[in-house]
Amino acid sequence: MEDLTGRRIVVVTGASSGIGLAAAVDLARRGDQVVLVGRDPARLQAAAEQVREASGERPELFRADFAVLDDVRRLAGKLREAYDRIDVLANNAGAIALQPLTTVDGFELSIQANHLAPFLLSNLLRDRIGRMVVTASGAHRSGVLDPADLNAALRRYRPMQAYGTSKQANILFTAEAARRWPEIPAYSFHPGVVRSRFGNDNRLVALGMRILPLRSPEKGAETLVWLANQDPERLVTGGYHVDRRLRRPLPRATDPQLAARLWTASAEAVGVAG
């Protein structure tokens, strides 16, 4: 599966629906070789058909559940075997839970699926990645991240606070990756509140998303696609973006000391070198 055409290879996680699928379709139409990563095999197959219909080429598919870190490790191994480079890694997969849930790895679901899993994947693929785009959220404002206690949300669980904490981690991780890996341009962005399958298993979130003004997945994916295509000389690596513009997140999400502490704690949690 190694690319021999000179086309870019773009890996999109959370690609079976919503923003990830919309971005994959757009990128494939532009001529990129897209690689879809998702949890559900049937939805991955359906997503592949949409990409094929839009671009004339069926993408490669990889299944992985980010609630299982061994799945992420297997995914990284398979991607390394398949590609000698990954021009763009779009860390887009995400999860939210109404009830406090602990993964098989012992972490609160939101912090693992939204932060620890992409942190692990990015570290395992570091020498392959040409550029990294991370789907964060304006919900980071509700986060109360404590790197010394990544499971703090489990003790007094509030779904949006737990989700916001994981999104705060996304922004901090992106900024710290830019400092530690200067050879890899890294960007995070807020897609807006998007009409998608996200939160469908959560009745409270699903109700809220019916009430809020929603964007289409295509609109939500615009900034992801833009960040994947812009000349890095025109962007600020480590920056947070909204509607294709650089924005300053909550001050706590710009704290380099907090970002460094989070990196160290995350590396220890997933078992990679800090």
PDB file of N, CA and C in Angstrom, residues 91 115-116 118-124 126 129 132 134 145-148 150 168-184 186 255-274:
ATOM      1  N   ASN A  91      -6.057  13.876  13.728  1.00  0.00           N
ATOM      2  CA  ASN A  91      -6.546  13.276  14.977  1.00  0.00           C
ATOM      3  C   ASN A  91      -7.929  13.846  15.256  1.00  0.00           C
ATOM      4  N   HIS A 115      -7.981  12.210  24.112  1.00  0.00           N
ATOM      5  CA  HIS A 115      -6.618  12.711  24.279  1.00  0.00           C
ATOM      6  C   HIS A 115      -5.547  11.620  24.333  1.00  0.00           C
ATOM      7  N   LEU A 116      -5.654  10.688  25.279  1.00  0.00           N
ATOM      8  CA  LEU A 116      -4.572   9.719  25.450  1.00  0.00           C
ATOM      9  C   LEU A 116      -4.370   8.857  24.209  1.00  0.00           C
ATOM     10  N   PRO A 118      -5.102   9.539  20.862  1.00  0.00           N
ATOM     11  CA  PRO A 118      -4.379  10.252  19.798  1.00  0.00           C
ATOM     12  C   PRO A 118      -2.959  10.649  20.204  1.00  0.00           C
ATOM     13  N   PHE A 119      -2.750  10.925  21.481  1.00  0.00           N
ATOM     14  CA  PHE A 119      -1.384  11.191  21.959  1.00  0.00           C
ATOM     15  C   PHE A 119      -0.497   9.976  21.703  1.00  0.00           C
ATOM     16  N   LEU A 120      -1.002   8.797  22.050  1.00  0.00           N
ATOM     17  CA  LEU A 120      -0.247   7.566  21.830  1.00  0.00           C
ATOM     18  C   LEU A 120      -0.013   7.326  20.346  1.00  0.00           C
ATOM     19  N   LEU A 121      -1.063   7.438  19.538  1.00  0.00           N
ATOM     20  CA  LEU A 121      -0.933   7.207  18.099  1.00  0.00           C
ATOM     21  C   LEU A 121       0.095   8.149  17.488  1.00  0.00           C
ATOM     22  N   SER A 122       0.030   9.413  17.852  1.00  0.00           N
ATOM     23  CA  SER A 122       0.956  10.400  17.291  1.00  0.00           C
ATOM     24  C   SER A 122       2.397  10.091  17.681  1.00  0.00           C
ATOM     25  N   ASN A 123       2.604   9.696  18.926  1.00  0.00           N
ATOM     26  CA  ASN A 123       3.951   9.351  19.374  1.00  0.00           C
ATOM     27  C   ASN A 123       4.490   8.130  18.635  1.00  0.00           C
ATOM     28  N   LEU A 124       3.637   7.133  18.420  1.00  0.00           N
ATOM     29  CA  LEU A 124       4.081   5.912  17.750  1.00  0.00           C
ATOM     30  C   LEU A 124       4.341   6.123  16.261  1.00  0.00           C
ATOM     31  N   ARG A 126       5.408   9.184  15.051  1.00  0.00           N
ATOM     32  CA  ARG A 126       6.108  10.473  14.953  1.00  0.00           C
ATOM     33  C   ARG A 126       7.050  10.556  13.752  1.00  0.00           C
ATOM     34  N   ILE A 129       5.084  11.205  10.368  1.00  0.00           N
ATOM     35  CA  ILE A 129       4.116  12.289  10.194  1.00  0.00           C
ATOM     36  C   ILE A 129       4.756  13.529   9.584  1.00  0.00           C
ATOM     37  N   MET A 132       0.273  17.503  11.444  1.00  0.00           N
ATOM     38  CA  MET A 132      -0.756  16.972  12.331  1.00  0.00           C
ATOM     39  C   MET A 132      -1.845  18.021  12.543  1.00  0.00           C
ATOM     40  N   VAL A 134      -5.472  18.488  14.769  1.00  0.00           N
ATOM     41  CA  VAL A 134      -6.193  17.919  15.913  1.00  0.00           C
ATOM     42  C   VAL A 134      -7.547  18.610  16.047  1.00  0.00           C
ATOM     43  N   LEU A 145      -8.621  20.572  33.686  1.00  0.00           N
ATOM     44  CA  LEU A 145      -7.562  19.587  33.553  1.00  0.00           C
ATOM     45  C   LEU A 145      -6.578  19.632  34.715  1.00  0.00           C
ATOM     46  N   ASP A 146      -6.270  18.454  35.256  1.00  0.00           N
ATOM     47  CA  ASP A 146      -5.233  18.283  36.269  1.00  0.00           C
ATOM     48  C   ASP A 146      -4.350  17.123  35.827  1.00  0.00           C
ATOM     49  N   PRO A 147      -3.177  17.390  35.255  1.00  0.00           N
ATOM     50  CA  PRO A 147      -2.330  16.297  34.769  1.00  0.00           C
ATOM     51  C   PRO A 147      -1.954  15.286  35.846  1.00  0.00           C
ATOM     52  N   ALA A 148      -1.970  15.717  37.102  1.00  0.00           N
ATOM     53  CA  ALA A 148      -1.637  14.793  38.186  1.00  0.00           C
ATOM     54  C   ALA A 148      -2.750  13.804  38.473  1.00  0.00           C
ATOM     55  N   LEU A 150      -5.606  12.348  35.938  1.00  0.00           N
ATOM     56  CA  LEU A 150      -6.357  12.299  34.684  1.00  0.00           C
ATOM     57  C   LEU A 150      -7.739  11.689  34.856  1.00  0.00           C
ATOM     58  N   GLN A 168      -9.538  20.537  26.219  1.00  0.00           N
ATOM     59  CA  GLN A 168      -8.445  21.379  26.706  1.00  0.00           C
ATOM     60  C   GLN A 168      -7.115  20.654  26.518  1.00  0.00           C
ATOM     61  N   ALA A 169      -7.130  19.347  26.799  1.00  0.00           N
ATOM     62  CA  ALA A 169      -5.930  18.531  26.610  1.00  0.00           C
ATOM     63  C   ALA A 169      -5.505  18.507  25.145  1.00  0.00           C
ATOM     64  N   ASN A 170      -6.472  18.470  24.214  1.00  0.00           N
ATOM     65  CA  ASN A 170      -6.145  18.484  22.783  1.00  0.00           C
ATOM     66  C   ASN A 170      -5.344  19.725  22.406  1.00  0.00           C
ATOM     67  N   ILE A 171      -5.777  20.878  22.901  1.00  0.00           N
ATOM     68  CA  ILE A 171      -5.114  22.141  22.553  1.00  0.00           C
ATOM     69  C   ILE A 171      -3.715  22.191  23.157  1.00  0.00           C
ATOM     70  N   LEU A 172      -3.605  21.773  24.417  1.00  0.00           N
ATOM     71  CA  LEU A 172      -2.306  21.761  25.090  1.00  0.00           C
ATOM     72  C   LEU A 172      -1.352  20.773  24.432  1.00  0.00           C
ATOM     73  N   PHE A 173      -1.868  19.601  24.065  1.00  0.00           N
ATOM     74  CA  PHE A 173      -1.038  18.597  23.393  1.00  0.00           C
ATOM     75  C   PHE A 173      -0.503  19.137  22.070  1.00  0.00           C
ATOM     76  N   THR A 174      -1.360  19.786  21.288  1.00  0.00           N
ATOM     77  CA  THR A 174      -0.945  20.323  19.994  1.00  0.00           C
ATOM     78  C   THR A 174       0.164  21.355  20.163  1.00  0.00           C
ATOM     79  N   ALA A 175      -0.015  22.263  21.120  1.00  0.00           N
ATOM     80  CA  ALA A 175       0.984  23.301  21.349  1.00  0.00           C
ATOM     81  C   ALA A 175       2.304  22.697  21.831  1.00  0.00           C
ATOM     82  N   GLU A 176       2.227  21.699  22.705  1.00  0.00           N
ATOM     83  CA  GLU A 176       3.448  21.079  23.223  1.00  0.00           C
ATOM     84  C   GLU A 176       4.129  20.234  22.152  1.00  0.00           C
ATOM     85  N   ALA A 177       3.345  19.572  21.305  1.00  0.00           N
ATOM     86  CA  ALA A 177       3.927  18.828  20.187  1.00  0.00           C
ATOM     87  C   ALA A 177       4.706  19.760  19.270  1.00  0.00           C
ATOM     88  N   ALA A 178       4.165  20.952  19.030  1.00  0.00           N
ATOM     89  CA  ALA A 178       4.863  21.921  18.182  1.00  0.00           C
ATOM     90  C   ALA A 178       6.195  22.333  18.800  1.00  0.00           C
ATOM     91  N   ARG A 179       6.245  22.429  20.137  1.00  0.00           N
ATOM     92  CA  ARG A 179       7.497  22.793  20.806  1.00  0.00           C
ATOM     93  C   ARG A 179       8.489  21.630  20.793  1.00  0.00           C
ATOM     94  N   ARG A 180       8.006  20.422  21.036  1.00  0.00           N
ATOM     95  CA  ARG A 180       8.896  19.256  21.142  1.00  0.00           C
ATOM     96  C   ARG A 180       9.270  18.680  19.781  1.00  0.00           C
ATOM     97  N   TRP A 181       8.364  18.800  18.808  1.00  0.00           N
ATOM     98  CA  TRP A 181       8.587  18.241  17.482  1.00  0.00           C
ATOM     99  C   TRP A 181       8.566  19.367  16.450  1.00  0.00           C
ATOM    100  N   PRO A 182       9.546  20.247  16.437  1.00  0.00           N
ATOM    101  CA  PRO A 182       9.491  21.405  15.530  1.00  0.00           C
ATOM    102  C   PRO A 182       9.472  21.025  14.058  1.00  0.00           C
ATOM    103  N   GLU A 183       9.861  19.786  13.749  1.00  0.00           N
ATOM    104  CA  GLU A 183       9.850  19.350  12.348  1.00  0.00           C
ATOM    105  C   GLU A 183       8.453  18.976  11.863  1.00  0.00           C
ATOM    106  N   ILE A 184       7.477  18.905  12.785  1.00  0.00           N
ATOM    107  CA  ILE A 184       6.109  18.518  12.421  1.00  0.00           C
ATOM    108  C   ILE A 184       5.167  19.689  12.692  1.00  0.00           C
ATOM    109  N   ALA A 186       1.924  21.445  13.578  1.00  0.00           N
ATOM    110  CA  ALA A 186       0.785  20.887  14.320  1.00  0.00           C
ATOM    111  C   ALA A 186      -0.223  21.992  14.595  1.00  0.00           C
ATOM    112  N   ASP A 255      -1.106  27.593  28.592  1.00  0.00           N
ATOM    113  CA  ASP A 255      -0.068  27.561  29.633  1.00  0.00           C
ATOM    114  C   ASP A 255       1.002  26.521  29.279  1.00  0.00           C
ATOM    115  N   PRO A 256       2.219  26.934  28.932  1.00  0.00           N
ATOM    116  CA  PRO A 256       3.240  25.955  28.532  1.00  0.00           C
ATOM    117  C   PRO A 256       3.664  25.027  29.669  1.00  0.00           C
ATOM    118  N   GLN A 257       3.616  25.494  30.904  1.00  0.00           N
ATOM    119  CA  GLN A 257       3.963  24.625  32.025  1.00  0.00           C
ATOM    120  C   GLN A 257       2.919  23.533  32.198  1.00  0.00           C
ATOM    121  N   LEU A 258       1.644  23.901  32.062  1.00  0.00           N
ATOM    122  CA  LEU A 258       0.576  22.902  32.144  1.00  0.00           C
ATOM    123  C   LEU A 258       0.697  21.914  30.990  1.00  0.00           C
ATOM    124  N   ALA A 259       1.032  22.408  29.804  1.00  0.00           N
ATOM    125  CA  ALA A 259       1.187  21.534  28.639  1.00  0.00           C
ATOM    126  C   ALA A 259       2.324  20.543  28.849  1.00  0.00           C
ATOM    127  N   ALA A 260       3.428  21.009  29.420  1.00  0.00           N
ATOM    128  CA  ALA A 260       4.565  20.122  29.665  1.00  0.00           C
ATOM    129  C   ALA A 260       4.216  19.065  30.712  1.00  0.00           C
ATOM    130  N   ARG A 261       3.489  19.464  31.741  1.00  0.00           N
ATOM    131  CA  ARG A 261       3.058  18.503  32.777  1.00  0.00           C
ATOM    132  C   ARG A 261       2.104  17.474  32.179  1.00  0.00           C
ATOM    133  N   LEU A 262       1.196  17.936  31.320  1.00  0.00           N
ATOM    134  CA  LEU A 262       0.265  17.013  30.677  1.00  0.00           C
ATOM    135  C   LEU A 262       1.020  16.020  29.812  1.00  0.00           C
ATOM    136  N   TRP A 263       2.014  16.477  29.069  1.00  0.00           N
ATOM    137  CA  TRP A 263       2.795  15.589  28.203  1.00  0.00           C
ATOM    138  C   TRP A 263       3.459  14.495  29.038  1.00  0.00           C
ATOM    139  N   THR A 264       4.087  14.880  30.128  1.00  0.00           N
ATOM    140  CA  THR A 264       4.773  13.912  30.985  1.00  0.00           C
ATOM    141  C   THR A 264       3.794  12.899  31.563  1.00  0.00           C
ATOM    142  N   ALA A 265       2.654  13.387  32.046  1.00  0.00           N
ATOM    143  CA  ALA A 265       1.646  12.493  32.614  1.00  0.00           C
ATOM    144  C   ALA A 265       1.061  11.570  31.556  1.00  0.00           C
ATOM    145  N   SER A 266       0.842  12.087  30.363  1.00  0.00           N
ATOM    146  CA  SER A 266       0.264  11.288  29.281  1.00  0.00           C
ATOM    147  C   SER A 266       1.240  10.210  28.821  1.00  0.00           C
ATOM    148  N   ALA A 267       2.506  10.581  28.700  1.00  0.00           N
ATOM    149  CA  ALA A 267       3.527   9.619  28.294  1.00  0.00           C
ATOM    150  C   ALA A 267       3.606   8.468  29.300  1.00  0.00           C
ATOM    151  N   GLU A 268       3.549   8.803  30.578  1.00  0.00           N
ATOM    152  CA  GLU A 268       3.571   7.769  31.609  1.00  0.00           C
ATOM    153  C   GLU A 268       2.324   6.911  31.542  1.00  0.00           C
ATOM    154  N   ALA A 269       1.173   7.540  31.280  1.00  0.00           N
ATOM    155  CA  ALA A 269      -0.089   6.797  31.248  1.00  0.00           C
ATOM    156  C   ALA A 269      -0.145   5.776  30.120  1.00  0.00           C
ATOM    157  N   VAL A 270       0.407   6.108  28.960  1.00  0.00           N
ATOM    158  CA  VAL A 270       0.302   5.219  27.806  1.00  0.00           C
ATOM    159  C   VAL A 270       1.573   4.415  27.550  1.00  0.00           C
ATOM    160  N   GLY A 271       2.634   4.708  28.310  1.00  0.00           N
ATOM    161  CA  GLY A 271       3.832   3.901  28.214  1.00  0.00           C
ATOM    162  C   GLY A 271       4.740   4.244  27.058  1.00  0.00           C
ATOM    163  N   VAL A 272       4.915   5.543  26.782  1.00  0.00           N
ATOM    164  CA  VAL A 272       5.893   5.963  25.769  1.00  0.00           C
ATOM    165  C   VAL A 272       6.915   6.863  26.434  1.00  0.00           C
ATOM    166  N   ALA A 273       8.051   7.048  25.777  1.00  0.00           N
ATOM    167  CA  ALA A 273       9.106   7.898  26.321  1.00  0.00           C
ATOM    168  C   ALA A 273       8.609   9.342  26.379  1.00  0.00           C
ATOM    169  N   GLY A 274       8.858  10.001  27.493  1.00  0.00           N
ATOM    170  CA  GLY A 274       8.418  11.375  27.663  1.00  0.00           C
ATOM    171  C   GLY A 274       9.340  12.355  26.984  1.00  0.00           C
TER     172      GLY A 274
END
